[in-house]
XYZ file of C-alpha atoms in Angstrom:
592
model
C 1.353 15.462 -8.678
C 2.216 11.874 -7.527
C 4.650 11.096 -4.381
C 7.398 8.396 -5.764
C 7.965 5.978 -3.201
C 10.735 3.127 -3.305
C 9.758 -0.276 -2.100
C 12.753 -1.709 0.044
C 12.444 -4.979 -2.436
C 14.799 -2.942 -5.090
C 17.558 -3.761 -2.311
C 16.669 -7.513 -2.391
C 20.132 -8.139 -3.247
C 21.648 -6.844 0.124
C 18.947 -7.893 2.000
C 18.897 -10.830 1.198
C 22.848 -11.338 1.797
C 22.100 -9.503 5.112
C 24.262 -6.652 3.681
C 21.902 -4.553 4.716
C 18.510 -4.033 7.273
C 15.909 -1.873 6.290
C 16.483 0.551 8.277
C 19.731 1.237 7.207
C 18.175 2.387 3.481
C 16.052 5.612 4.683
C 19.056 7.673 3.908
C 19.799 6.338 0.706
C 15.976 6.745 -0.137
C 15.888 10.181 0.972
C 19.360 11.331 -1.100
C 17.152 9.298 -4.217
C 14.710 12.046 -3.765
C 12.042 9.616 -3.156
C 9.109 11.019 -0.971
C 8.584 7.984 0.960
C 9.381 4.251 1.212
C 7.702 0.873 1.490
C 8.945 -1.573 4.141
C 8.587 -5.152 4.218
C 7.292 -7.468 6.885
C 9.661 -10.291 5.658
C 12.484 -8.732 5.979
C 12.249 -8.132 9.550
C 10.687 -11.357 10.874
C 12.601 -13.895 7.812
C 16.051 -12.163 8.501
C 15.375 -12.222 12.612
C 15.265 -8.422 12.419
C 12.500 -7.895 14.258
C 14.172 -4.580 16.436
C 14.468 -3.403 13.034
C 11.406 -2.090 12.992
C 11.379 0.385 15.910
C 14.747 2.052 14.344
C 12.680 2.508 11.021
C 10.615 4.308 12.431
C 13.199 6.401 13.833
C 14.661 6.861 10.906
C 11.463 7.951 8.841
C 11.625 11.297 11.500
C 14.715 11.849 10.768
C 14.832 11.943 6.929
C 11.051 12.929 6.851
C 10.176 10.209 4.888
C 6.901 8.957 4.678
C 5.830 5.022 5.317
C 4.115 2.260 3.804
C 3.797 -1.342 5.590
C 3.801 -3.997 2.911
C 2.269 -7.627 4.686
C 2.180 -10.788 2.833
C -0.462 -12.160 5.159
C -4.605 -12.035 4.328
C -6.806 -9.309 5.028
C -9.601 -12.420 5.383
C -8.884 -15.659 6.369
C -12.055 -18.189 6.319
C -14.632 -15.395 5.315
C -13.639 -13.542 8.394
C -11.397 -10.564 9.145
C -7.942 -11.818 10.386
C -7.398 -12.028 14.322
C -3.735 -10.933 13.868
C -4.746 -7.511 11.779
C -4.644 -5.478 14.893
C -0.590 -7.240 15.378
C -0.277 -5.723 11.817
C -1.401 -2.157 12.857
C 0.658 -2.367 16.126
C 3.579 -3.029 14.151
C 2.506 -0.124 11.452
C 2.434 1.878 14.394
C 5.996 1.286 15.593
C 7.417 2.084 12.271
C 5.219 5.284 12.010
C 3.671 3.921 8.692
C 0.812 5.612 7.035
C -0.847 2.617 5.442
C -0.614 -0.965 5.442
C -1.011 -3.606 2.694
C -2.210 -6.730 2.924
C -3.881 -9.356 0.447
C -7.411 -9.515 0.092
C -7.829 -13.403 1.075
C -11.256 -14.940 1.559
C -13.745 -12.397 2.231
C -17.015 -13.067 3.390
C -20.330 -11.830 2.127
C -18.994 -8.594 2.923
C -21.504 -6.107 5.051
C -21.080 -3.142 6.993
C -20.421 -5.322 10.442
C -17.172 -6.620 8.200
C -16.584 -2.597 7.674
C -17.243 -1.590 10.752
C -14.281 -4.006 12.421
C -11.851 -2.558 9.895
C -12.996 0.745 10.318
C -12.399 1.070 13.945
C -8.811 -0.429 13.859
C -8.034 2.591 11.519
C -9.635 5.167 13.828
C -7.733 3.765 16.426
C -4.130 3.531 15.302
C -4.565 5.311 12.546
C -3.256 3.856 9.554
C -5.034 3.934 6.120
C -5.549 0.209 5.125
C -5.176 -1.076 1.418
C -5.422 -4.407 -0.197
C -3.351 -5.770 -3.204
C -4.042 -8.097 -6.165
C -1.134 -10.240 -5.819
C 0.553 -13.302 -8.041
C -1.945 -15.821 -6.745
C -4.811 -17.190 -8.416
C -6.807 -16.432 -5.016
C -6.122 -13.066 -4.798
C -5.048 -11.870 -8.252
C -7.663 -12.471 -10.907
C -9.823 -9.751 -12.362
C -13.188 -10.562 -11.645
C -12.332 -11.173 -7.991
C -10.432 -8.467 -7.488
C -13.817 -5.996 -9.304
C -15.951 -7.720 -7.465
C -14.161 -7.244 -4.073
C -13.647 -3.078 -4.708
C -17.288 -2.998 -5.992
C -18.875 -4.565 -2.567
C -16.249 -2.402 -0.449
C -17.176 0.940 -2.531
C -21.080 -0.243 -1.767
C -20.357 -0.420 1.552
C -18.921 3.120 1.756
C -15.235 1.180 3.279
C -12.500 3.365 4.200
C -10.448 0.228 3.015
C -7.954 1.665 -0.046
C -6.916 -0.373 -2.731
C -3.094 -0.854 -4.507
C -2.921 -1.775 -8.201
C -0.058 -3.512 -8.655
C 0.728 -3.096 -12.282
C 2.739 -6.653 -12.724
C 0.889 -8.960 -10.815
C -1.742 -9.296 -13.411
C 0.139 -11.000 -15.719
C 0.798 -13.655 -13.150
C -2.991 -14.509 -13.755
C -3.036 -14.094 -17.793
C -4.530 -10.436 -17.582
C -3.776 -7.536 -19.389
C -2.690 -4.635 -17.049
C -4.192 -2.299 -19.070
C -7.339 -3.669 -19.026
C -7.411 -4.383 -15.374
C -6.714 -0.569 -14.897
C -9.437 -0.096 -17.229
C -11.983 -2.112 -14.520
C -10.779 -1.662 -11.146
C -8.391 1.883 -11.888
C -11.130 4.120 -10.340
C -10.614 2.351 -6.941
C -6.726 2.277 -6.604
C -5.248 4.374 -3.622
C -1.576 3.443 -4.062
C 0.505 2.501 -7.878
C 2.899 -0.588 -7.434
C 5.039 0.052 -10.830
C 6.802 -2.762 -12.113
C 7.437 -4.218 -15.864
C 7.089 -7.850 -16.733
C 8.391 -10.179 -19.313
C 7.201 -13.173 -20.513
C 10.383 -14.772 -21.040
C 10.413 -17.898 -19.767
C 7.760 -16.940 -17.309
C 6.397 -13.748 -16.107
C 9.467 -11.957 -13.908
C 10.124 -8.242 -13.490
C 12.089 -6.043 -16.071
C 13.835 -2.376 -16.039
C 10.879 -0.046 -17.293
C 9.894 -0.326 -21.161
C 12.235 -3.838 -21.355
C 9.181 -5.670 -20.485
C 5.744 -6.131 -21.857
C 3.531 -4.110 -20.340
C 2.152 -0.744 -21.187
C 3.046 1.503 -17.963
C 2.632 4.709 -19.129
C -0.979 3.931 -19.921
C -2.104 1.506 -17.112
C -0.788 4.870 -14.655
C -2.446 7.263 -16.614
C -6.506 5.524 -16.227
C -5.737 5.349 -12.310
C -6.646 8.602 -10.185
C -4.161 11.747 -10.468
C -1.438 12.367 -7.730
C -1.360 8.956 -6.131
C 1.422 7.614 -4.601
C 3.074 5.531 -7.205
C 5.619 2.356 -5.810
C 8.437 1.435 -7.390
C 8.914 -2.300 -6.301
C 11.013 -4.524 -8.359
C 15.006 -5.632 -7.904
C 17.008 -3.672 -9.023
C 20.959 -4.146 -9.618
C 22.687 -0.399 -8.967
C 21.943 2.257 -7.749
C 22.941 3.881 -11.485
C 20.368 1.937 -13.107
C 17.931 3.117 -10.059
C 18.646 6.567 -10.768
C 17.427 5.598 -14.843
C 14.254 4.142 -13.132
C 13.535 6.927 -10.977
C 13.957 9.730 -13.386
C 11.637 7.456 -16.373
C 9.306 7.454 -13.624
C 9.456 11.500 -12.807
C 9.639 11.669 -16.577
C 5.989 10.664 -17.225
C 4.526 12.019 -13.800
C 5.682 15.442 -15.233
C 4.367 15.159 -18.723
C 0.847 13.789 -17.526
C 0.322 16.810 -14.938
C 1.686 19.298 -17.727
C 0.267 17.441 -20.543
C -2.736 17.582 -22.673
C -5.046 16.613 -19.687
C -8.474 17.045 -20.496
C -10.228 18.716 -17.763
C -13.877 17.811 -16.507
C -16.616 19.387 -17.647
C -17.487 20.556 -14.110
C -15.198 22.187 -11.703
C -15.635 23.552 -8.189
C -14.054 24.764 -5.602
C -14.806 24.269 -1.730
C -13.383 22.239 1.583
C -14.292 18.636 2.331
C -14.632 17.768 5.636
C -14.662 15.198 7.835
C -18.637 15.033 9.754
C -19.590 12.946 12.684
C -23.044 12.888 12.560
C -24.865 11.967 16.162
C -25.963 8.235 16.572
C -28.596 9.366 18.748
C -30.573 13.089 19.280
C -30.318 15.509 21.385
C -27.790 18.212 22.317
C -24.409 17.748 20.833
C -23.130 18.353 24.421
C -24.622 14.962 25.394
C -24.174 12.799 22.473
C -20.972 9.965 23.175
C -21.623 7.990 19.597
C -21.187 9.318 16.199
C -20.802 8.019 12.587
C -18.673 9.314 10.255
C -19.471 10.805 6.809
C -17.915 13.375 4.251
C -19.649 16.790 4.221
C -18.998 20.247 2.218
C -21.717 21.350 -0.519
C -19.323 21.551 -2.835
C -18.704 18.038 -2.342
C -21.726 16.847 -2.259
C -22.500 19.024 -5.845
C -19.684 17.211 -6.769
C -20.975 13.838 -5.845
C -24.437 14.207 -7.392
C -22.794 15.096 -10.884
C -20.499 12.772 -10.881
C -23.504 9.909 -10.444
C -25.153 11.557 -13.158
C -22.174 10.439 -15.078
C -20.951 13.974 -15.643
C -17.437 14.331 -15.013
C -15.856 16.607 -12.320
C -13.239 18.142 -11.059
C -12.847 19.426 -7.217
C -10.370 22.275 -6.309
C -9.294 22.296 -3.172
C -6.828 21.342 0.044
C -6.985 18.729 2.772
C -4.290 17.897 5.595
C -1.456 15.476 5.351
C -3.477 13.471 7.990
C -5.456 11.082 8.239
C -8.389 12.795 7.487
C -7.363 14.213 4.245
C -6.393 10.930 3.112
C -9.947 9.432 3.943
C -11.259 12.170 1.657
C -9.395 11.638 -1.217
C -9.776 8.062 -1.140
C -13.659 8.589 -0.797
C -13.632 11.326 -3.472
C -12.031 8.862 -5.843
C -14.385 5.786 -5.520
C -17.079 8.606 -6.280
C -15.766 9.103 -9.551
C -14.546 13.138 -8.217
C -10.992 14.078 -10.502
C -8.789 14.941 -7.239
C -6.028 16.208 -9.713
C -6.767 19.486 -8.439
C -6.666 18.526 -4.655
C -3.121 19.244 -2.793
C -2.213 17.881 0.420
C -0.847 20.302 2.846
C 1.647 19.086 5.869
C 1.531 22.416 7.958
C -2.540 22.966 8.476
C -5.290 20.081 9.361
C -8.463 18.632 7.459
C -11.476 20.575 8.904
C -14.185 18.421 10.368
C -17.950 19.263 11.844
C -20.628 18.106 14.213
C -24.002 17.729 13.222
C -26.869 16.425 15.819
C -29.553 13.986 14.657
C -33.368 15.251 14.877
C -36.168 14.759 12.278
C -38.477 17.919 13.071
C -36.379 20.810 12.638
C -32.050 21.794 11.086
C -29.991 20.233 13.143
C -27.085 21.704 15.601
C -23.641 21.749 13.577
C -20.812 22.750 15.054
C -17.414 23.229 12.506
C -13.519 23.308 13.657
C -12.331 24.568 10.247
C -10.362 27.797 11.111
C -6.883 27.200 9.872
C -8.029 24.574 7.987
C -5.524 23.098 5.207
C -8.697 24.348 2.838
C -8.658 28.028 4.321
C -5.008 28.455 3.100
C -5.494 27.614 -0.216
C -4.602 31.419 -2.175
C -5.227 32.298 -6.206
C -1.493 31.687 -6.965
C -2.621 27.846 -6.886
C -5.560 28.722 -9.484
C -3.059 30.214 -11.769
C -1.389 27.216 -13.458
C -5.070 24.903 -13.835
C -5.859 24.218 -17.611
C -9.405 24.777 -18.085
C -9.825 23.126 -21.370
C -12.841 21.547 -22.103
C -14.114 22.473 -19.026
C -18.007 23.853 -19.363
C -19.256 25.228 -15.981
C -17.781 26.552 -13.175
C -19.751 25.778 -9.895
C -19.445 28.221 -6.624
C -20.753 28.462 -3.386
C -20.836 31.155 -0.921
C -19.035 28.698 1.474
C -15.667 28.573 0.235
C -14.783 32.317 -0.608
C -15.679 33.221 3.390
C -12.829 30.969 4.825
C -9.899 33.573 4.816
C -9.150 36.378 2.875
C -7.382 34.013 1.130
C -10.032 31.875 -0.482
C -12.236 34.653 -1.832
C -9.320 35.736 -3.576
C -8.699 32.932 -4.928
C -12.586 32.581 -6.089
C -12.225 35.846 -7.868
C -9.025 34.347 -9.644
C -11.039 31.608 -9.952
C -14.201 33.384 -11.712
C -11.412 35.104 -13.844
C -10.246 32.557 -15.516
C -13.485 30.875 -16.308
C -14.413 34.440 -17.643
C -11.394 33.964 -19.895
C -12.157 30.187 -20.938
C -15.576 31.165 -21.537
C -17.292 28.724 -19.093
C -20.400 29.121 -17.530
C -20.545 30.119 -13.946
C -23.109 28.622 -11.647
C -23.444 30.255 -7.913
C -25.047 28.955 -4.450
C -25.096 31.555 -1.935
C -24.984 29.252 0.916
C -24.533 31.668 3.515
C -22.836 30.319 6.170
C -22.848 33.639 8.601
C -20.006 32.346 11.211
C -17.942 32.430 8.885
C -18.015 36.069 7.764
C -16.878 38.822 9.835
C -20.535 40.166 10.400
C -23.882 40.420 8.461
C -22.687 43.787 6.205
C -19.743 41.905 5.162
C -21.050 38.664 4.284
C -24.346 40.684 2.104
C -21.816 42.808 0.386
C -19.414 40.086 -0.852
C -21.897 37.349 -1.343
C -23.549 39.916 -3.673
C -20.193 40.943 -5.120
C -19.586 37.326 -6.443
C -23.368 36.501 -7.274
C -23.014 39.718 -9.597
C -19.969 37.720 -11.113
C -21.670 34.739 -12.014
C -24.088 33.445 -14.777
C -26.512 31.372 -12.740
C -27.630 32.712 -9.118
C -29.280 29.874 -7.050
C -30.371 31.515 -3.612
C -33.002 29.920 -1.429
C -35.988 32.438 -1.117
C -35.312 33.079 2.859
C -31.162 34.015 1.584
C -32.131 35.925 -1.252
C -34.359 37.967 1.301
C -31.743 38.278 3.785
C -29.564 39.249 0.772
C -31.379 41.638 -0.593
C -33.924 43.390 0.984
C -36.539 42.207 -1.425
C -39.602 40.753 -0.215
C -41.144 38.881 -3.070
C -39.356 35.977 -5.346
C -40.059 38.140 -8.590
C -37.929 41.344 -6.678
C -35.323 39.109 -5.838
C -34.672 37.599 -8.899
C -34.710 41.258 -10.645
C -31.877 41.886 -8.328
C -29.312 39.829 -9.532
C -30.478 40.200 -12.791
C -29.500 43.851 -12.628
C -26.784 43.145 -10.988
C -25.117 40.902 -13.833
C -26.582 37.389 -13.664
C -28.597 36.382 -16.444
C -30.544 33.447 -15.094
C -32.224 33.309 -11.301
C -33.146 30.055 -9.748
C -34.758 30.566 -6.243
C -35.402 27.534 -3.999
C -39.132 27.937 -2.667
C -38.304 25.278 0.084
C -41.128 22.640 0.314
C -43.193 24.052 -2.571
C -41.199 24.009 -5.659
C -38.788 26.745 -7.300
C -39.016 29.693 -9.542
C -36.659 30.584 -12.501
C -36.321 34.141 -14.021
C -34.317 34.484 -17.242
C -32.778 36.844 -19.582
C -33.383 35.964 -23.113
C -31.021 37.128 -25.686
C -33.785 39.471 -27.159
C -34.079 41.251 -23.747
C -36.997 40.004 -22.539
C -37.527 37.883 -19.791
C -39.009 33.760 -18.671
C -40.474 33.251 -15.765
C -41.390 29.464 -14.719
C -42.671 27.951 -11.669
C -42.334 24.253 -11.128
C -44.142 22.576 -7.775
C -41.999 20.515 -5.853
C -42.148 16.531 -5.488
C -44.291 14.836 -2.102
C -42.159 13.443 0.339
C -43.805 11.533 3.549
C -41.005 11.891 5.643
C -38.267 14.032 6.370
C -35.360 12.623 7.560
C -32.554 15.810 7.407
C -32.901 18.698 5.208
C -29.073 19.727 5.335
C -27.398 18.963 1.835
C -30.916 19.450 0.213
C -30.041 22.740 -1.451
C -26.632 20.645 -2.625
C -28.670 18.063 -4.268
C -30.806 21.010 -6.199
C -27.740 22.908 -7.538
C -27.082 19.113 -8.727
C -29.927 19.277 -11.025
C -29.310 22.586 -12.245
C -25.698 21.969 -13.035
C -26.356 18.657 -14.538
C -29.243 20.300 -16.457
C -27.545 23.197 -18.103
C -25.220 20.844 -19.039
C -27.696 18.481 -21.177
C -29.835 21.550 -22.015
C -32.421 21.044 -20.203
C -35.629 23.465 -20.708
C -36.454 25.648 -17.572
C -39.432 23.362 -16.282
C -37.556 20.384 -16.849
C -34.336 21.811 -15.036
C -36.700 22.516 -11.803
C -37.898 19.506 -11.861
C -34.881 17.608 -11.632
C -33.556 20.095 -8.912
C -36.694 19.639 -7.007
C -36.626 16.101 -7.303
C -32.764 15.346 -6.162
C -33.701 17.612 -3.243
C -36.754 15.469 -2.426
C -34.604 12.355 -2.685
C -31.828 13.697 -0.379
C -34.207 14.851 2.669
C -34.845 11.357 3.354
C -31.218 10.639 3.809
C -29.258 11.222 7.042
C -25.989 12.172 4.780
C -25.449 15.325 3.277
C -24.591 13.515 0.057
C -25.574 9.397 0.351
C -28.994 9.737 -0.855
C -27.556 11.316 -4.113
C -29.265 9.178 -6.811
C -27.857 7.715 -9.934
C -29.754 8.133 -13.529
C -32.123 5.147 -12.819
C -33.046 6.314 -9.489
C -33.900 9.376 -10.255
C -35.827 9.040 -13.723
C -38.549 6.290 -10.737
C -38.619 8.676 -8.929
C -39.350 11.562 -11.007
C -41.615 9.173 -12.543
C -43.431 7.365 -9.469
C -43.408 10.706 -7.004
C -46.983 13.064 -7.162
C -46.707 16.469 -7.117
C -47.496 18.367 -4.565
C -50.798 20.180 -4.937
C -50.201 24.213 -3.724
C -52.986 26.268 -3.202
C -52.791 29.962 -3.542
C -52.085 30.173 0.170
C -49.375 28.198 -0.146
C -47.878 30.045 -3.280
C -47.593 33.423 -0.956
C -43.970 34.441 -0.055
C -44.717 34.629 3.075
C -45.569 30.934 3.309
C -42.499 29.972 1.029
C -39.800 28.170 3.228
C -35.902 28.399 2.029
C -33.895 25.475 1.801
């Protein structure tokens, strides 16, 4: 559910009659029930204030509020990044704020240079960064605005984004319609109505003329949402705030429709190598998002199928770099809970193009790993169609599987169909017996079983692709996909007269390899995305085979995930390979 946070301009009154300093309102705030609060620069450098800040940030410790750094100033000034944006995250950093606004400005052509500047001011501090569309016909009209998200989202920028509901009208737009074009991208909610009386000004909710319950419910679930308008009392606050709760508690326990895909699993933060060899020697890395179920989740999404990810990240500030990634992917994080107490995992991963790199995870006690089935219990699976697993997620804790099995039982009971993806990860199990016996447990739960030919060996015991496909189909799953690696994949299904289809499809030619970690993801993308158009057999390898293709040549686990277009060339422009019957032996068949 959304965090309410009050912006300190509902006090303008006082502050402006230096009544009160900002610091002086935490309490207040916190006896509101408000989770955090929004400071403003003004007030502390207008009003001479300026030792204001340090005792704000005092303050937010002691009520345990969280912080928000609102700054008038540009994020771009003459098509280059501001000189005094590090003075703005020094002064973010004295008032323990978690993210700092600015306005957008001029930006230059932007490019990942641009990024990169922002990026490592972030890193540094850190402080999540957003920009605003303000009142001002620079910063605040639609197209700009769209166009500035849409080269930042290109660009992969950890830069967030706050819609601020009333601003638009400023520039003749309709709110409604701006959260219509540029919802998907905001981070943070600025509420506010407006009238047009006499000019645009700000209103008590519903006394103006904008559509607020609608504009909030296009933007991403269980963002913070600002209230940031004057207000006259703290009685007619109290209205605001509980209008406010009002419709944050209908939409999570109202008729939301849920995706048609939903998984479960733990993002993760991973710094890939900038140059190869042993991870022991490496002193540069670049930062991605990794975790197959978000990288499934990625692929479908770009496939414009919608999706839903289950899971739990840290209250830090690596958890809030995944959801704001997860949202400019399209990913519903409705389902995605921010714990305080336990960190965002994170991983290692080497760089080398001739064999699977060296990855090294610190995920134990991860915020993900404490995620149990009580919070499965209370999701609405309506309209929901398949439920996606991996092998990955239920070997955390003793925790997670159960809450997989909770998890499979309630799909069982909504009907859905249930895809699995071994995935063995064997660290992560207490030893080999173990991780066979429950893996094989949960495969035996599931509709669709989608081991790589060297797993469902090691799985098993079976030493041909036809033996370990009749495995899991006596075992309970009615379809068996098996990934032959760089030769194609095989399907074995039940048919509802008893028999069974068998179907080979060779895999696509790809000249060079660049990382073959997230391949598998990428084929569980074309299965899922398949069974959800109704793809024939053939056609549902091929479009496995083919995202898998397309993401080897990709450093990223999940960057090289292609959109429709991209992936009807390629299917199109790519030659099959040609396998001879040497090739078509199991023993020459390589897993992904």
């Amino acid at each position: 559910m959304s965090t309410l946070f009050l912006n300190t301009l509902i006090f303008k009154k006082q502050l402006d009659a230096h009544e009160k300093c900002q610091s002086e309102l935490f309490q207040t705030v916190k006896e509101l029930g408000a989770s955090g609060i929004e400071v403003r620069r003004e007030y502390f450098f207008e009003n001479g204030l300026l030792e204001d800040m340090a005792r704000c940030g005092e303050q937010a410790k002691k009520f345990g509020l969280h912080v928000f750094y609102s700054v008038p100033e540009k994020l771009f000034v003459n098509g280059k990044v501001s000189d005094r944006l590090e003075t703005y995250f020094r002064e973010g950093a004295v008032l323990n704020a978690e993210n700092i606004k600015l306005n957008i400005g001029e930006p230059p052509k932007l490019n990942s240079e641009t990024v990169r500047i922002i990026e490592d001011l972030m890193q540094t501090y850190p402080i999540q960064l957003t920009i605003e569309n303000d009142q001002t016909e620079e910063n605040g009209r639609l197209n700009f605005v769209s166009a500035t998200l849409e080269g930042l989202c290109a660009l992969d920028s950890p830069i967030g984004y706050t819609f601020d509901l009333g601003n638009w009208l400023w520039q003749g737009a309709d709110p409604v319609d701006a959260a219509k074009k540029v919802g998907r991208f905001t981070t943070i909610f600025h509420l506010k109505d407006v009238s047009k009386k006499n000019g645009p000004q700000t209103e008590l909710l519903g006394e103006g003329a904008i559509d607020w319950v609608s504009a909030l419910s296009i933007c991403p679930t269980g963002i913070p949402v600002v209230i940031e308008y004057p207000i006259e009392s703290l009685a007619a606050l109290r209205k605001e705030i509980t209008k406010v709760r009002d419709v944050l508690t209908k939409q999570k326990e109202g008729a939301r429709v849920m995706s048609e895909v939903i998984t479960i699993g733990e993002p993760m933060i991973m710094f890939v190598a900038d140059t190869k060899g042993e991870l022991k020697d490496v002193q540069h890395f670049t930062r991605y998002i990794a975790g197959a179920e978000v990288n499934v989740s990625v692929g479908v999404s770009r496939l414009n199928h919608s999706v839903s990810l289950i899971s739990q990240v840290g209250d830090d500030p690596f958890g809030a770099y995944i959801r704001l990634f997860l949202n400019k992917e399209g990913i519903d994080t409705g389902l995605v809970s921010v714990n305080n107490c336990y960190p965002t995992g994170f991983q290692l991963k080497s760089k080398t193009e001739v064999e699977d790199p060296e990855v090294v995870y610190f995920r134990k006690g991860s915020a993900a790993s404490k995620l149990d089935k009580i919070a499965i219990d209370n999701i609405d699976f309506s309209g929901a169609k398949i439920l996606h697993l991996t092998g990955i997620f239920p070997a955390l804790s003793a925790e997670t599987f159960n809450a997989t099995l909770r998890l499979i039982e309630k799909a069982r009971e909504n009907n859905l169909l249930i895809t699995f993806d071994p995935n063995l990860r064997p660290t992560l199990w207490k030893n080999e017996e173990t991780m066979k016996a429950r893996i094989n447990q949960l495969a035996g739960l599931c509709d669709v079983v989608l081991p790589g030919f060297r797993e469902g060996k090691r799985l098993t015991g079976r030493t041909t692709k036809e033996k370990v496909a009749d495995f899991y189909l006596n075992n309970g799953a009615k379809t068996v996909i098996i990934k032959l690696g760089n030769t194609g994949a095989y399907c074995k299904r039940l048919k509802p007269d008893g028999s069974v289809a068998e179907t080979v499809v060779s895999a696509f030619h790809v000249d060079h390899v660049v990382d073959t970690v997230g391949a598998g993801d990428g084929f569980a993308v074309g299965i899922v995305t398949g069974l959800l158009e109704s793809l024939p057999d053939a056609e549902l390898l091929e479009r496995g085979n083919a995202i898998g293709a397309i993401q080897v040549q990709h450093i990223s686990d999940n960057e090289g995930l292609p959109n429709r277009e991209h992936l009807a060339a390629f299917i199109k422009q790519t030659a099959l390979k040609t396998v001879n019957a040497k090739d078509q032996s199991d023993n020459a068949l390589k897993a992904i």
